[in-house]
XYZ file of C-alpha atoms in Angstrom:
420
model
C 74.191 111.496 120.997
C 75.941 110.160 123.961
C 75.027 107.656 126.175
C 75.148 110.408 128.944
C 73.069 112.592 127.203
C 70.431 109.675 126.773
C 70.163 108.857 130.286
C 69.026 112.187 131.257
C 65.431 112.055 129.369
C 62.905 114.786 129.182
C 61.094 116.229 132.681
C 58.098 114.963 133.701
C 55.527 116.487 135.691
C 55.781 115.718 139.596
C 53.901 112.430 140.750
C 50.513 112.539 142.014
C 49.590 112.224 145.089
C 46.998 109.278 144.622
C 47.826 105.911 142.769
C 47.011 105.360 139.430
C 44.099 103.568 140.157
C 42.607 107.190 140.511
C 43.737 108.056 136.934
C 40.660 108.066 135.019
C 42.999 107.845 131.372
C 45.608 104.959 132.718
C 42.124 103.118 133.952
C 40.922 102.966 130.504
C 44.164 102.381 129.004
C 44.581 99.553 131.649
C 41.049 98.424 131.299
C 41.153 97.919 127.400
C 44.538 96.282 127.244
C 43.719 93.467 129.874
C 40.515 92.847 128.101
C 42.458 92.133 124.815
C 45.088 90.671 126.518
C 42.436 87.780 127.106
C 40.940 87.954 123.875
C 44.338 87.269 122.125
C 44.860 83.831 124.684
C 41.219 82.957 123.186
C 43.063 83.509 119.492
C 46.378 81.723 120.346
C 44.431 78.939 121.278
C 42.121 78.878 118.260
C 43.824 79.128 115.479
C 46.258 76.351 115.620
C 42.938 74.068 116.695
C 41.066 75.323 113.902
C 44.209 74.144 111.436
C 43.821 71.095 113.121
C 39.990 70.101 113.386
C 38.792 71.846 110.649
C 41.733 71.947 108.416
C 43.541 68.819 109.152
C 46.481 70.391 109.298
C 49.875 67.919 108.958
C 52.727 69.156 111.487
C 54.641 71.107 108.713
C 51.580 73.122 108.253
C 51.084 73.987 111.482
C 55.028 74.660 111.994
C 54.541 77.447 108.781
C 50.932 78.607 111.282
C 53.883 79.222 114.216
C 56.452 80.536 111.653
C 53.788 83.036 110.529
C 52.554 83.936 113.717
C 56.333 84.995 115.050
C 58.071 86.075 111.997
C 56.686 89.824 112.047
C 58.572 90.444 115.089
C 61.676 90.393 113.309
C 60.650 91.793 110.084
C 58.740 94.581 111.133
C 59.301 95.867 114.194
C 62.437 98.337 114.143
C 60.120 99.996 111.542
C 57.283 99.865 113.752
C 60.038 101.953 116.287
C 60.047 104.398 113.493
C 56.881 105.354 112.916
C 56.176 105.173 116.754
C 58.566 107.840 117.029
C 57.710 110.117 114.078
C 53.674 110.293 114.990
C 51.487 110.274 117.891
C 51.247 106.957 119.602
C 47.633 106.393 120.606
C 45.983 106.488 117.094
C 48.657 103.843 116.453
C 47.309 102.017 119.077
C 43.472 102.321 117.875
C 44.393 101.695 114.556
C 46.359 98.416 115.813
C 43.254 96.968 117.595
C 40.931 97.958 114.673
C 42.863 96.540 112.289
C 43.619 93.266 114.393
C 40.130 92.694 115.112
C 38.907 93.055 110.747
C 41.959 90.744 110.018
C 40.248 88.300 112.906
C 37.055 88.506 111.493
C 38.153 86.980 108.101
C 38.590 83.660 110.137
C 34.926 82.711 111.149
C 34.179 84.650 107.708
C 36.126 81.805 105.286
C 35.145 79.439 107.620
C 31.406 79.741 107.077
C 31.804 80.577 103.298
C 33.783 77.301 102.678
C 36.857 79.408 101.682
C 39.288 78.766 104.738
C 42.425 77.144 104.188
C 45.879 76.534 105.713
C 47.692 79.499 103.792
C 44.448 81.766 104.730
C 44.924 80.797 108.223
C 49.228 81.681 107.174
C 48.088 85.259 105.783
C 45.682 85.965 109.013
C 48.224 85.044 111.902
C 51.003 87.051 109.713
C 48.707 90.132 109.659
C 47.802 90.186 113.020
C 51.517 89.662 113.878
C 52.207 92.696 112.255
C 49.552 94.695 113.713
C 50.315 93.674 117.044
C 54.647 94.020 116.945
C 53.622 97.623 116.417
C 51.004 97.793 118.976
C 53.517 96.381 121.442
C 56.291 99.170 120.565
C 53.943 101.985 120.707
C 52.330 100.907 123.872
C 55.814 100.715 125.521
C 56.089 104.508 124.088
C 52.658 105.716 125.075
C 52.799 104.804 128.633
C 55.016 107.293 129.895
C 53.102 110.171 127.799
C 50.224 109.446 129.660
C 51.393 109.179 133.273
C 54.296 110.537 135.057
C 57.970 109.333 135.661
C 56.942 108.592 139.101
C 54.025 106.315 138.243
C 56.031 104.300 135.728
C 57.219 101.369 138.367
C 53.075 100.948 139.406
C 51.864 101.697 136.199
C 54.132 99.014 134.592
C 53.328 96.604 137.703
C 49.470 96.813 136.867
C 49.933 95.971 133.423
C 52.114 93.112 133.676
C 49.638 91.765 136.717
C 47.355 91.792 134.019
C 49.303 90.224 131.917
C 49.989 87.416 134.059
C 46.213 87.520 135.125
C 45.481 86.340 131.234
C 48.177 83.911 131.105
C 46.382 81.842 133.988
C 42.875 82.446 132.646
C 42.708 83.230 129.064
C 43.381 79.552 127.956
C 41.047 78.026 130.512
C 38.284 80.497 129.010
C 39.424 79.960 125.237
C 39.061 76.212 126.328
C 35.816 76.510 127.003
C 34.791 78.780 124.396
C 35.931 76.552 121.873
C 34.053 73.703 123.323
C 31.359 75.422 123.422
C 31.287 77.651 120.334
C 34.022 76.018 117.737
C 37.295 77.568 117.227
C 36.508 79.871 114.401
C 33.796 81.284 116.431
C 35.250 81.538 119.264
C 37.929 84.093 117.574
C 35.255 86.264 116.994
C 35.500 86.778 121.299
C 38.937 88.086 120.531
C 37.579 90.617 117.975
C 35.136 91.968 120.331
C 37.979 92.572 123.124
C 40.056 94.280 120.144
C 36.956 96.907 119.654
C 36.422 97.180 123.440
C 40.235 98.063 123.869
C 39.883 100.765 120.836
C 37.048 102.155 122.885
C 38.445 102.620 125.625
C 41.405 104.344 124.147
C 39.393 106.493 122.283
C 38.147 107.759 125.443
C 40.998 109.092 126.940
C 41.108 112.613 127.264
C 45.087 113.405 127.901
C 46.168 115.494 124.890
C 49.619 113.710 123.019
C 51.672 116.297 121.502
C 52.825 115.740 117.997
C 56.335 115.094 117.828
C 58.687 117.847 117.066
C 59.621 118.042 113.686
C 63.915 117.430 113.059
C 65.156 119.401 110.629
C 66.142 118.390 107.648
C 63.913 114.602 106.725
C 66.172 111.484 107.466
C 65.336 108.154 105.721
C 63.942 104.774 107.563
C 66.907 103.087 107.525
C 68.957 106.407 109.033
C 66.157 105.881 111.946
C 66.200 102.785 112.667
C 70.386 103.174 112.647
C 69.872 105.951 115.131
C 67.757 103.627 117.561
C 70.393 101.241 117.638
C 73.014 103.250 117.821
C 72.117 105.004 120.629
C 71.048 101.554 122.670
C 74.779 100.120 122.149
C 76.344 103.072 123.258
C 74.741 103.210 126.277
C 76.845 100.820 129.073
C 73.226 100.334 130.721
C 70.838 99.752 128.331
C 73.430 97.458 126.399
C 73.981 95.526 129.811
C 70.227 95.027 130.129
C 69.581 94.063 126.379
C 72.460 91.721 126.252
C 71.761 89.438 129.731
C 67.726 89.703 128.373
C 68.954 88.104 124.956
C 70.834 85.620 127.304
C 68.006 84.558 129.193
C 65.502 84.399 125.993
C 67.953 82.003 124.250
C 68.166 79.467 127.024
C 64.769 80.036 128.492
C 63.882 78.916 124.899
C 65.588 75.756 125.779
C 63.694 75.143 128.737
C 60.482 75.717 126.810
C 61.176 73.138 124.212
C 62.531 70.282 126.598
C 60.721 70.864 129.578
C 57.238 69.007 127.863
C 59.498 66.045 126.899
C 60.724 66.012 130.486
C 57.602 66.288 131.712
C 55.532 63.386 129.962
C 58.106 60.941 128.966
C 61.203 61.026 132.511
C 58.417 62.323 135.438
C 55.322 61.072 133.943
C 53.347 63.677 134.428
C 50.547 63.605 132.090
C 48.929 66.758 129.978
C 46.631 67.583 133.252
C 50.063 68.068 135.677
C 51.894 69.600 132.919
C 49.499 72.566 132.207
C 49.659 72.858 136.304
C 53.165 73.623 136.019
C 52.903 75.921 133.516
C 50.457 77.830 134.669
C 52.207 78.359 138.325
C 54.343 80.281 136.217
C 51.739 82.791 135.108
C 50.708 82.732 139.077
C 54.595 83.637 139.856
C 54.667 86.209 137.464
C 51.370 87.889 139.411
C 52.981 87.862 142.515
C 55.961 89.416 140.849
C 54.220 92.170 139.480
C 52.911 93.253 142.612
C 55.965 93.177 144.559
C 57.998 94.842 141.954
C 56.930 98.556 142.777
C 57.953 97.613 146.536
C 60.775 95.737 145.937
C 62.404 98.812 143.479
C 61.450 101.650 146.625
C 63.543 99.747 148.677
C 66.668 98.845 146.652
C 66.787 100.539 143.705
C 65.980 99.966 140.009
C 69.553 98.444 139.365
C 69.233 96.123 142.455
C 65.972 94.985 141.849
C 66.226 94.351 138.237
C 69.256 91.957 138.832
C 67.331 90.199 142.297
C 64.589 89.374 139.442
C 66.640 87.518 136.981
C 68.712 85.815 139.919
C 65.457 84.670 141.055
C 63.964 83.399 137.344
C 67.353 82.130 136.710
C 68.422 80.016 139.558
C 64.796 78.806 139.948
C 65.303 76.764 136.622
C 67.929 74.700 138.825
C 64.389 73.099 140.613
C 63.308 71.690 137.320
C 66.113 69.032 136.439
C 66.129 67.811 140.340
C 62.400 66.975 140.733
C 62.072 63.598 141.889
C 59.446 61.263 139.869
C 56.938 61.753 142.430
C 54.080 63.928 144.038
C 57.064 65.381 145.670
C 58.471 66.250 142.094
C 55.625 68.087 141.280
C 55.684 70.174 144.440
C 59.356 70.939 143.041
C 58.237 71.671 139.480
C 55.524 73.984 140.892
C 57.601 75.704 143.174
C 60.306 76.304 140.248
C 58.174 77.833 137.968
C 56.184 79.981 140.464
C 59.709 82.003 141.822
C 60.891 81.908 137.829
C 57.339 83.570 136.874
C 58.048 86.436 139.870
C 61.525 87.052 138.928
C 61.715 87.582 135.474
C 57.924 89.525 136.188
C 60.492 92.175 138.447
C 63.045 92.145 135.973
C 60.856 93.400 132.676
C 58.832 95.536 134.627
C 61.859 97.503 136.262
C 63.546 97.240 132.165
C 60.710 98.619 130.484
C 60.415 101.484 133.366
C 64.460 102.303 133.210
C 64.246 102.441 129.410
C 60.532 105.218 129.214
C 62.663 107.045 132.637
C 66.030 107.421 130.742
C 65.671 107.921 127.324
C 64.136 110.593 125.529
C 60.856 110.818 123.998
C 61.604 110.952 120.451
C 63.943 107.873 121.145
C 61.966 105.349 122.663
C 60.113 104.089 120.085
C 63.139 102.877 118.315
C 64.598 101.886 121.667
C 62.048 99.511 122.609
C 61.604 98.467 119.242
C 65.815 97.811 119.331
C 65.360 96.083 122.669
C 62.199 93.603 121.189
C 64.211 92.754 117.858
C 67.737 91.741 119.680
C 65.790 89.927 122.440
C 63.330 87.954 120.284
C 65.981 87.576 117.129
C 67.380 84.591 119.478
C 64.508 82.599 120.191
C 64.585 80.258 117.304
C 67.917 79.690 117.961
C 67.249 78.476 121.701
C 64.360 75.822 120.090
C 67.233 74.637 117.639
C 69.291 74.550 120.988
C 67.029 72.985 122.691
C 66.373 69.674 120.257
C 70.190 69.267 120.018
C 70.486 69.251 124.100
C 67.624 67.411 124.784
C 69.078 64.261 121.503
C 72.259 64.559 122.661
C 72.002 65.108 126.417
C 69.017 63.723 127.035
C 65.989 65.972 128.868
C 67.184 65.998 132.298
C 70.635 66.621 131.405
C 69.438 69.248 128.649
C 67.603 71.021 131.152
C 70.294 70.473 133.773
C 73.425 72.207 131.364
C 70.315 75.334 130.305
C 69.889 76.057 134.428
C 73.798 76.668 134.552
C 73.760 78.721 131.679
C 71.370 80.693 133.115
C 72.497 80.948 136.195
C 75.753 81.728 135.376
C 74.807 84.658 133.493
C 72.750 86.047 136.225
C 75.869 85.963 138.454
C 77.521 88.131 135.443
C 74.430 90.388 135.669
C 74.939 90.884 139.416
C 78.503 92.159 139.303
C 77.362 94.248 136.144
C 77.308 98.125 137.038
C 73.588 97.904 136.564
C 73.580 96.002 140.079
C 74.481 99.498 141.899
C 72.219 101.556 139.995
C 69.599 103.630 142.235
């Protein structure tokens, strides 16, 4: 298949008239996934803490907790594009949640019983990690099944201003739950908003066709091949995939420094530091709602690229913050216009990709797009300890900025600037 024959993508029906908020089916699906989207902050929270209090975890431990938690992204989900492609999407979905929220349950379960241990808490984070890297790529298929090509900007918008919405709040309330109910317990919270979300997608009434049979059966691995080889011939979605791998790498960087320049060169103390990175979550709200607005008035392609010129050149704020209040104005201010940039850029990504390419194609798409981007993170941590000993943190975060911004001016004189 060519990469003009990709870009063309199935009809969909015309847009409705009214927003989507008057869509009983993208309500519920909206309703359910913001409601887990808290629960899993609760569960992000908890587990490493319950490794640590309960557990007494030592720091290699709880670097094998992390390791578990992130490794089934890369080892599971081009197959999860497979399978999203070969059945329908929403029992995927309820089966995702279900299963996420009995895996949970083992926690407080062991816990109780006297049975919980480090590799327990290993197998439980490694589950759910599976469970939810094929959530993610069916969810990215689903959407545009459920409402039209015209609703995908919006649609997109509202779930990312959730998103954000549980970034900002979802560790203040697993705080607090934790306080008030113990770690273990408190994971149970995150069960509940698994059923709730299962509920509400069982609810929805719009009928999901099968997908059409191919002739003649093709193996896993011939899939998955397909799925990438149709995203690298594409100019576009290459383009895209490539400057998003760019920005996860370094942004990577900036994740693992920016603590140690935080606490040990501005002084800032856990309190201001969890200020800053939350204005990013803020950012990223604001982004979300602007991003439907922003793409009716200059394109997809142009307001794509304005997001990750934004995100990227923001990061230039961090290294120049002065130790003072001042500097935390600065720090504030960075991560708030890097939260609403690279909030535009992903939502007008994800809604290019479920436009342009066809249905039986997205699922390995998406799942293509998730493994290339997310394959590079561990190398930007690596990257960032090596910067940050040999550089030093202001420096480190100083040389990352460039890089990013210097790939965002690549991005803007990419074709994908002048797209409509």
């Amino acid at each position: 298949m060519s990469s003009s024959e990709l870009l063309t993508g199935p009809a969909r029906p015309g847009a409705p008239e009214r927003g989507l908020w008057h869509h009983r089916d993208f309500r519920l699906l909206w309703g359910g996934q913001t409601v887990s989207l808290l629960g899993s902050r609760v569960t992000e929270l908890a587990l490493p803490l319950t490794a640590i209090v309960l557990l007494d975890a030592t720091p290699a431990q709880l670097g094998l907790l992390n390791a578990a938690q992130y490794l089934p992204v890369l080892c599971v989900t081009l197959f999860a594009g497979v399978l999203a492609d070969r059945v329908r999407r929403r029992p995927l979905l309820i089966g995702a949640n279900l299963g996420r929220a009995a895996v949970l349950t083992m926690v407080p379960l062991l816990a109780w019983s006297q049975g919980l241990g480090v590799w327990a808490l290993c197998a439980v984070a490694f589950a759910t990690g599976v469970l939810t890297a094929q959530f993610d790529v069916a969810y990215q298929a689903y959407l545009p099944t459920l409402v039209s090509r015209e609703r995908l900007v919006e649609g997109n918008s509202k779930l990312q201003g959730s998103r954000s919405v549980a970034e900002t709040a979802g560790q203040g309330l697993g705080g607090a739950l934790i306080q008030l109910l113990t770690a273990p317990v408190a994971i149970l919270v995150d069960c509940l908003a698994y059923l709730f979300a299962a509920g509400t997608l069982l609810r929805i009434r719009a009928r999901e066709e099968r997908p059409a049979r191919r002739a003649g059966r093709t193996s896993v691995r011939a899939d998955i091949a397909e799925g990438l080889r149709v995203t690298l011939r594409s100019r576009l979605l290459r383009v895209i995939m490539l400057h998003a791998s760019w920005y996860n790498l370094l942004w990577d960087v900036v994740l693992v420094v920016f603590p140690l320049y935080g606490i040990r060169v501005l002084g800032l103390g856990p309190a201001g530091l969890g200020m800053v990175v939350a204005a990013g979550s803020v950012g990223a709200l604001g982004g979300s709602l602007a991003a439907a607005r922003l793409g009716a008035r200059l394109g997809t392609g142009r307001a794509m690229v304005l997001g990750m010129a934004l995100a990227s050149v923001a990061t230039l704020l961090l290294p120049l913050a002065p130790r003072s209040d001042a500097g935390l104005a600065v720090l504030v201010c960075g991560y708030v216009l890097n939260g609403c940039g690279i909030a535009v850029f992903n939502i007008h990504s994800i809604t290019l990709r479920q436009a342009t390419v066809p249905d039986e194609l997205i699922g390995r798409v998406s799942a293509t797009f998730r493994f290339v981007t997310w394959a590079v993170i561990p190398a930007g941590g690596l990257l960032g300890g090596l910067l940050a000993t040999v550089l030093g943190p202001r420096a480190a975060l100083f040389a990352t900025a460039v890089g990013l911004s210097a790939g965002a001016v690549v991005f803007l004189f990419s074709r994908t600037a002048n797209r409509p």
